[in-house]
């Protein structure tokens, strides 16, 4: 079929016209035609598709009809599930396409049979034996082994759950094909299904990890793909920097020490290895303690300026090297020791790379243009990191390794009409671009309120001034409001003031899980939800439950982050302007994500309130406003009340 014929399938009278809620949309048809053309030419295409375009159908239709093996990558597990369990079946059924499809998530989402059996013998897990028995019973019945099937037995806080960490594998501790349970392994089974499918749904973390880590014992999911579709592509540059860099956390080091000690204790001739693992664990514990009270992120040089931190870091490296040396002759003894040796080798390589001595002054300036080394304080302990400042070359190498069609799409990729900020970050100079406005009638459905009289955002009184300006707006709306904050400090102050002043239900990020807060908000219908970054995107509340979105200030990146500061410095070295080349474009993209929470359906109506006075007082404010959907601007509270009275 030609691109035009494929676009016609999404028109009136096509196979989708009978689906509930479906309406022919010209932007959707244009996108479908462009995607089909990219499939024909095996080209790269970047598409910004405004909210309501229907981009998922616009790329699934040509993908399923192409006859080519396609990998679709989404931003989160939630979006993966939505695409695979809702959108994909509808499109496949409407087209009567016989394509084989598969869903593949990261290994942390699947039960590890080997580690589940091992967990039964760990005295430290006695507190969780009732849950473990329930998991063992489920393991005998499940086909997919996906932990989400367990519901409340697992809960949402998987990463912080001690039991879950013991019954799942990581790229570090997986035994791969050496495992006794490899044939029954849920991860291996899911990957085999993916390799046999015509269309596979993954997420960005898995996509990048598959290329960078190349897990041994499992086939690469990218191999054999003819087309890669990246949905929510605005997230990709930052995630790619994480994966193309190096990182070692104190948790990884402690887990290595624990696993080596547990295995060595089972064999009477390895008491020296038990002792070495204990010594290593003690060194890591001392290193963990050095993160207490530190800023969340800081440059490695600042962290190691303290003699004690430098000394303990060197001791951790020495004891890790000693542990690796003791594991080396045990590689052939069993799979556990072979895997532990691989982990020790990999961790030591990354540790040595990050903590190596600074280069000579003549080389330091050139090195600074490529990589930034930094540390991060975590809930317990921390991590050491080496992150590339730019990922364009690495990502181009990924595309060259897996040539074919590459589609990048999101509701927020351009700044105005310009895709340069996104394309440069990933080295997409050869990509065709297409920008499609939302089909929603913002002039009818929405209003933008720019309040006056607020202090400058750097004024300590600013969060309370925002709360005071938001209160009458929320009261006039009768609730149904998101208050999106750019910092946790602002969140605490604004939430406290609104709770004291409003008679409505005020939900606050941190009081419960993200999904529980969103469910409570939607069910209430008149609640107020105060949140930070995790609520700015990936949130879809249709209908009157959300009729007001209030944003406290322009979401410029917080100063002091070592990775961001290194990017700014690299721009200066090139002779660029950091504010206009990076800070403003990134703030605009994030602002558009937050503003996009308001209108999610053709019948939605609502008010967007931007509190930052710089939008009106600074010259760049015009650029900010031009990036938003065109809607009438209100500057007086009475006009706001009048509009809200019509909702």
PDB file of N, CA, C and O in Angstrom, residues 435-482:
ATOM      1  N   UNK A 435       6.029  18.642  12.049  1.00  0.00           N
ATOM      2  CA  UNK A 435       5.366  19.167  13.245  1.00  0.00           C
ATOM      3  C   UNK A 435       3.864  19.267  12.986  1.00  0.00           C
ATOM      4  O   UNK A 435       3.426  19.898  12.021  1.00  0.00           O
ATOM      5  N   UNK A 436       3.089  18.626  13.854  1.00  0.00           N
ATOM      6  CA  UNK A 436       1.632  18.585  13.703  1.00  0.00           C
ATOM      7  C   UNK A 436       0.982  19.195  14.935  1.00  0.00           C
ATOM      8  O   UNK A 436       1.184  18.721  16.059  1.00  0.00           O
ATOM      9  N   UNK A 437       0.211  20.252  14.738  1.00  0.00           N
ATOM     10  CA  UNK A 437      -0.476  20.880  15.861  1.00  0.00           C
ATOM     11  C   UNK A 437      -1.593  19.981  16.377  1.00  0.00           C
ATOM     12  O   UNK A 437      -2.141  19.150  15.648  1.00  0.00           O
ATOM     13  N   UNK A 438      -1.919  20.168  17.641  1.00  0.00           N
ATOM     14  CA  UNK A 438      -3.036  19.427  18.230  1.00  0.00           C
ATOM     15  C   UNK A 438      -4.334  19.766  17.499  1.00  0.00           C
ATOM     16  O   UNK A 438      -4.571  20.927  17.148  1.00  0.00           O
ATOM     17  N   UNK A 439      -5.189  18.782  17.273  1.00  0.00           N
ATOM     18  CA  UNK A 439      -6.487  19.062  16.654  1.00  0.00           C
ATOM     19  C   UNK A 439      -7.493  19.675  17.625  1.00  0.00           C
ATOM     20  O   UNK A 439      -8.589  20.061  17.207  1.00  0.00           O
ATOM     21  N   UNK A 440      -7.137  19.767  18.910  1.00  0.00           N
ATOM     22  CA  UNK A 440      -8.056  20.350  19.878  1.00  0.00           C
ATOM     23  C   UNK A 440      -8.231  21.854  19.615  1.00  0.00           C
ATOM     24  O   UNK A 440      -7.290  22.538  19.192  1.00  0.00           O
ATOM     25  N   UNK A 441      -9.412  22.362  19.919  1.00  0.00           N
ATOM     26  CA  UNK A 441      -9.736  23.779  19.721  1.00  0.00           C
ATOM     27  C   UNK A 441      -9.422  24.535  21.012  1.00  0.00           C
ATOM     28  O   UNK A 441     -10.309  24.809  21.824  1.00  0.00           O
ATOM     29  N   UNK A 442      -8.139  24.869  21.203  1.00  0.00           N
ATOM     30  CA  UNK A 442      -7.732  25.528  22.446  1.00  0.00           C
ATOM     31  C   UNK A 442      -8.383  26.900  22.596  1.00  0.00           C
ATOM     32  O   UNK A 442      -8.651  27.341  23.718  1.00  0.00           O
ATOM     33  N   UNK A 443      -8.634  27.589  21.496  1.00  0.00           N
ATOM     34  CA  UNK A 443      -9.260  28.908  21.586  1.00  0.00           C
ATOM     35  C   UNK A 443     -10.645  28.818  22.221  1.00  0.00           C
ATOM     36  O   UNK A 443     -11.095  29.746  22.908  1.00  0.00           O
ATOM     37  N   UNK A 444     -11.317  27.696  22.008  1.00  0.00           N
ATOM     38  CA  UNK A 444     -12.634  27.502  22.608  1.00  0.00           C
ATOM     39  C   UNK A 444     -12.549  26.775  23.940  1.00  0.00           C
ATOM     40  O   UNK A 444     -13.275  27.092  24.884  1.00  0.00           O
ATOM     41  N   UNK A 445     -11.632  25.821  24.038  1.00  0.00           N
ATOM     42  CA  UNK A 445     -11.617  24.924  25.193  1.00  0.00           C
ATOM     43  C   UNK A 445     -10.825  25.449  26.381  1.00  0.00           C
ATOM     44  O   UNK A 445     -11.031  24.988  27.506  1.00  0.00           O
ATOM     45  N   UNK A 446      -9.904  26.391  26.163  1.00  0.00           N
ATOM     46  CA  UNK A 446      -8.977  26.739  27.242  1.00  0.00           C
ATOM     47  C   UNK A 446      -8.718  28.236  27.310  1.00  0.00           C
ATOM     48  O   UNK A 446      -8.959  28.988  26.355  1.00  0.00           O
ATOM     49  N   UNK A 447      -8.210  28.655  28.453  1.00  0.00           N
ATOM     50  CA  UNK A 447      -7.737  30.016  28.677  1.00  0.00           C
ATOM     51  C   UNK A 447      -6.395  29.946  29.393  1.00  0.00           C
ATOM     52  O   UNK A 447      -6.149  29.029  30.181  1.00  0.00           O
ATOM     53  N   UNK A 448      -5.544  30.936  29.120  1.00  0.00           N
ATOM     54  CA  UNK A 448      -4.255  31.065  29.789  1.00  0.00           C
ATOM     55  C   UNK A 448      -4.306  32.275  30.707  1.00  0.00           C
ATOM     56  O   UNK A 448      -4.588  33.391  30.252  1.00  0.00           O
ATOM     57  N   UNK A 449      -4.032  32.072  31.985  1.00  0.00           N
ATOM     58  CA  UNK A 449      -4.058  33.165  32.966  1.00  0.00           C
ATOM     59  C   UNK A 449      -2.642  33.495  33.391  1.00  0.00           C
ATOM     60  O   UNK A 449      -1.898  32.627  33.866  1.00  0.00           O
ATOM     61  N   UNK A 450      -2.257  34.780  33.222  1.00  0.00           N
ATOM     62  CA  UNK A 450      -0.955  35.279  33.657  1.00  0.00           C
ATOM     63  C   UNK A 450      -1.192  36.294  34.774  1.00  0.00           C
ATOM     64  O   UNK A 450      -1.480  37.464  34.499  1.00  0.00           O
ATOM     65  N   UNK A 451      -1.123  35.873  36.030  1.00  0.00           N
ATOM     66  CA  UNK A 451      -1.413  36.786  37.139  1.00  0.00           C
ATOM     67  C   UNK A 451      -0.338  37.866  37.267  1.00  0.00           C
ATOM     68  O   UNK A 451       0.824  37.652  36.897  1.00  0.00           O
ATOM     69  N   UNK A 452      -0.708  38.997  37.775  1.00  0.00           N
ATOM     70  CA  UNK A 452       0.232  40.098  37.978  1.00  0.00           C
ATOM     71  C   UNK A 452       0.532  40.251  39.466  1.00  0.00           C
ATOM     72  O   UNK A 452      -0.158  39.695  40.322  1.00  0.00           O
ATOM     73  N   UNK A 453       1.583  41.015  39.757  1.00  0.00           N
ATOM     74  CA  UNK A 453       1.884  41.352  41.140  1.00  0.00           C
ATOM     75  C   UNK A 453       2.716  40.341  41.900  1.00  0.00           C
ATOM     76  O   UNK A 453       2.968  40.531  43.103  1.00  0.00           O
ATOM     77  N   UNK A 454       3.156  39.278  41.254  1.00  0.00           N
ATOM     78  CA  UNK A 454       3.976  38.283  41.945  1.00  0.00           C
ATOM     79  C   UNK A 454       5.427  38.762  42.026  1.00  0.00           C
ATOM     80  O   UNK A 454       5.935  39.417  41.104  1.00  0.00           O
ATOM     81  N   UNK A 455       6.146  38.425  43.108  1.00  0.00           N
ATOM     82  CA  UNK A 455       7.564  38.781  43.192  1.00  0.00           C
ATOM     83  C   UNK A 455       8.391  37.948  42.219  1.00  0.00           C
ATOM     84  O   UNK A 455       7.882  37.015  41.592  1.00  0.00           O
ATOM     85  N   UNK A 456       9.675  38.266  42.095  1.00  0.00           N
ATOM     86  CA  UNK A 456      10.561  37.475  41.260  1.00  0.00           C
ATOM     87  C   UNK A 456      10.702  36.068  41.851  1.00  0.00           C
ATOM     88  O   UNK A 456      10.679  35.895  43.077  1.00  0.00           O
ATOM     89  N   UNK A 457      10.857  35.050  41.005  1.00  0.00           N
ATOM     90  CA  UNK A 457      10.903  33.671  41.509  1.00  0.00           C
ATOM     91  C   UNK A 457      12.040  33.387  42.492  1.00  0.00           C
ATOM     92  O   UNK A 457      11.955  32.423  43.254  1.00  0.00           O
ATOM     93  N   UNK A 458      13.115  34.194  42.481  1.00  0.00           N
ATOM     94  CA  UNK A 458      14.196  33.958  43.444  1.00  0.00           C
ATOM     95  C   UNK A 458      13.929  34.595  44.804  1.00  0.00           C
ATOM     96  O   UNK A 458      14.740  34.473  45.723  1.00  0.00           O
ATOM     97  N   UNK A 459      12.810  35.266  44.956  1.00  0.00           N
ATOM     98  CA  UNK A 459      12.419  35.848  46.239  1.00  0.00           C
ATOM     99  C   UNK A 459      11.978  34.726  47.186  1.00  0.00           C
ATOM    100  O   UNK A 459      11.174  33.867  46.795  1.00  0.00           O
ATOM    101  N   UNK A 460      12.486  34.673  48.421  1.00  0.00           N
ATOM    102  CA  UNK A 460      12.089  33.610  49.360  1.00  0.00           C
ATOM    103  C   UNK A 460      10.584  33.533  49.594  1.00  0.00           C
ATOM    104  O   UNK A 460      10.062  32.489  49.974  1.00  0.00           O
ATOM    105  N   UNK A 461       9.880  34.659  49.374  1.00  0.00           N
ATOM    106  CA  UNK A 461       8.426  34.680  49.596  1.00  0.00           C
ATOM    107  C   UNK A 461       7.643  34.133  48.410  1.00  0.00           C
ATOM    108  O   UNK A 461       6.414  34.034  48.474  1.00  0.00           O
ATOM    109  N   UNK A 462       8.342  33.773  47.337  1.00  0.00           N
ATOM    110  CA  UNK A 462       7.652  33.439  46.095  1.00  0.00           C
ATOM    111  C   UNK A 462       6.688  32.262  46.232  1.00  0.00           C
ATOM    112  O   UNK A 462       5.533  32.362  45.779  1.00  0.00           O
ATOM    113  N   UNK A 463       7.072  31.123  46.826  1.00  0.00           N
ATOM    114  CA  UNK A 463       6.111  30.008  46.906  1.00  0.00           C
ATOM    115  C   UNK A 463       4.810  30.382  47.612  1.00  0.00           C
ATOM    116  O   UNK A 463       3.723  29.971  47.170  1.00  0.00           O
ATOM    117  N   UNK A 464       4.892  31.157  48.680  1.00  0.00           N
ATOM    118  CA  UNK A 464       3.668  31.550  49.386  1.00  0.00           C
ATOM    119  C   UNK A 464       2.853  32.534  48.553  1.00  0.00           C
ATOM    120  O   UNK A 464       1.615  32.530  48.609  1.00  0.00           O
ATOM    121  N   UNK A 465       3.545  33.380  47.761  1.00  0.00           N
ATOM    122  CA  UNK A 465       2.824  34.296  46.873  1.00  0.00           C
ATOM    123  C   UNK A 465       2.080  33.514  45.792  1.00  0.00           C
ATOM    124  O   UNK A 465       0.957  33.871  45.409  1.00  0.00           O
ATOM    125  N   UNK A 466       2.699  32.437  45.288  1.00  0.00           N
ATOM    126  CA  UNK A 466       2.032  31.573  44.306  1.00  0.00           C
ATOM    127  C   UNK A 466       0.786  30.939  44.925  1.00  0.00           C
ATOM    128  O   UNK A 466      -0.286  30.908  44.310  1.00  0.00           O
ATOM    129  N   UNK A 467       0.922  30.433  46.162  1.00  0.00           N
ATOM    130  CA  UNK A 467      -0.226  29.819  46.836  1.00  0.00           C
ATOM    131  C   UNK A 467      -1.355  30.829  47.016  1.00  0.00           C
ATOM    132  O   UNK A 467      -2.538  30.504  46.815  1.00  0.00           O
ATOM    133  N   UNK A 468      -0.979  32.071  47.370  1.00  0.00           N
ATOM    134  CA  UNK A 468      -1.998  33.108  47.562  1.00  0.00           C
ATOM    135  C   UNK A 468      -2.690  33.453  46.252  1.00  0.00           C
ATOM    136  O   UNK A 468      -3.905  33.702  46.224  1.00  0.00           O
ATOM    137  N   UNK A 469      -1.940  33.470  45.142  1.00  0.00           N
ATOM    138  CA  UNK A 469      -2.543  33.769  43.840  1.00  0.00           C
ATOM    139  C   UNK A 469      -3.386  32.607  43.335  1.00  0.00           C
ATOM    140  O   UNK A 469      -4.396  32.802  42.646  1.00  0.00           O
ATOM    141  N   UNK A 470      -2.976  31.381  43.676  1.00  0.00           N
ATOM    142  CA  UNK A 470      -3.702  30.200  43.198  1.00  0.00           C
ATOM    143  C   UNK A 470      -4.998  29.968  43.957  1.00  0.00           C
ATOM    144  O   UNK A 470      -5.963  29.420  43.403  1.00  0.00           O
ATOM    145  N   UNK A 471      -5.029  30.350  45.221  1.00  0.00           N
ATOM    146  CA  UNK A 471      -6.190  30.030  46.067  1.00  0.00           C
ATOM    147  C   UNK A 471      -7.521  30.509  45.482  1.00  0.00           C
ATOM    148  O   UNK A 471      -8.463  29.705  45.351  1.00  0.00           O
ATOM    149  N   UNK A 472      -7.663  31.811  45.094  1.00  0.00           N
ATOM    150  CA  UNK A 472      -8.969  32.234  44.557  1.00  0.00           C
ATOM    151  C   UNK A 472      -9.311  31.563  43.229  1.00  0.00           C
ATOM    152  O   UNK A 472     -10.487  31.366  42.918  1.00  0.00           O
ATOM    153  N   UNK A 473      -8.307  31.193  42.464  1.00  0.00           N
ATOM    154  CA  UNK A 473      -8.547  30.498  41.190  1.00  0.00           C
ATOM    155  C   UNK A 473      -9.096  29.101  41.466  1.00  0.00           C
ATOM    156  O   UNK A 473     -10.085  28.667  40.848  1.00  0.00           O
ATOM    157  N   UNK A 474      -8.471  28.396  42.399  1.00  0.00           N
ATOM    158  CA  UNK A 474      -8.932  27.051  42.752  1.00  0.00           C
ATOM    159  C   UNK A 474     -10.337  27.101  43.335  1.00  0.00           C
ATOM    160  O   UNK A 474     -11.197  26.258  43.022  1.00  0.00           O
ATOM    161  N   UNK A 475     -10.589  28.096  44.173  1.00  0.00           N
ATOM    162  CA  UNK A 475     -11.932  28.229  44.768  1.00  0.00           C
ATOM    163  C   UNK A 475     -12.966  28.525  43.695  1.00  0.00           C
ATOM    164  O   UNK A 475     -14.083  27.981  43.730  1.00  0.00           O
ATOM    165  N   UNK A 476     -12.616  29.380  42.721  1.00  0.00           N
ATOM    166  CA  UNK A 476     -13.558  29.697  41.646  1.00  0.00           C
ATOM    167  C   UNK A 476     -13.835  28.476  40.779  1.00  0.00           C
ATOM    168  O   UNK A 476     -14.943  28.299  40.259  1.00  0.00           O
ATOM    169  N   UNK A 477     -12.814  27.609  40.636  1.00  0.00           N
ATOM    170  CA  UNK A 477     -12.993  26.386  39.845  1.00  0.00           C
ATOM    171  C   UNK A 477     -13.700  25.301  40.638  1.00  0.00           C
ATOM    172  O   UNK A 477     -14.129  24.293  40.060  1.00  0.00           O
ATOM    173  N   UNK A 478     -13.781  25.470  41.947  1.00  0.00           N
ATOM    174  CA  UNK A 478     -14.365  24.425  42.791  1.00  0.00           C
ATOM    175  C   UNK A 478     -13.475  23.209  42.898  1.00  0.00           C
ATOM    176  O   UNK A 478     -13.941  22.084  43.091  1.00  0.00           O
ATOM    177  N   UNK A 479     -12.163  23.436  42.773  1.00  0.00           N
ATOM    178  CA  UNK A 479     -11.213  22.316  42.809  1.00  0.00           C
ATOM    179  C   UNK A 479     -10.913  21.822  41.408  1.00  0.00           C
ATOM    180  O   UNK A 479     -10.936  22.578  40.442  1.00  0.00           O
ATOM    181  N   UNK A 480     -10.616  20.546  41.311  1.00  0.00           N
ATOM    182  CA  UNK A 480     -10.263  19.976  40.013  1.00  0.00           C
ATOM    183  C   UNK A 480      -8.972  20.551  39.469  1.00  0.00           C
ATOM    184  O   UNK A 480      -8.860  20.802  38.272  1.00  0.00           O
ATOM    185  N   UNK A 481      -7.970  20.747  40.351  1.00  0.00           N
ATOM    186  CA  UNK A 481      -6.760  21.467  39.963  1.00  0.00           C
ATOM    187  C   UNK A 481      -5.493  20.660  40.221  1.00  0.00           C
ATOM    188  O   UNK A 481      -5.357  20.012  41.259  1.00  0.00           O
ATOM    189  N   UNK A 482      -4.588  20.735  39.271  1.00  0.00           N
ATOM    190  CA  UNK A 482      -3.200  20.314  39.459  1.00  0.00           C
ATOM    191  C   UNK A 482      -2.378  21.560  39.782  1.00  0.00           C
ATOM    192  O   UNK A 482      -2.484  22.567  39.069  1.00  0.00           O
TER     193      UNK A 482
END
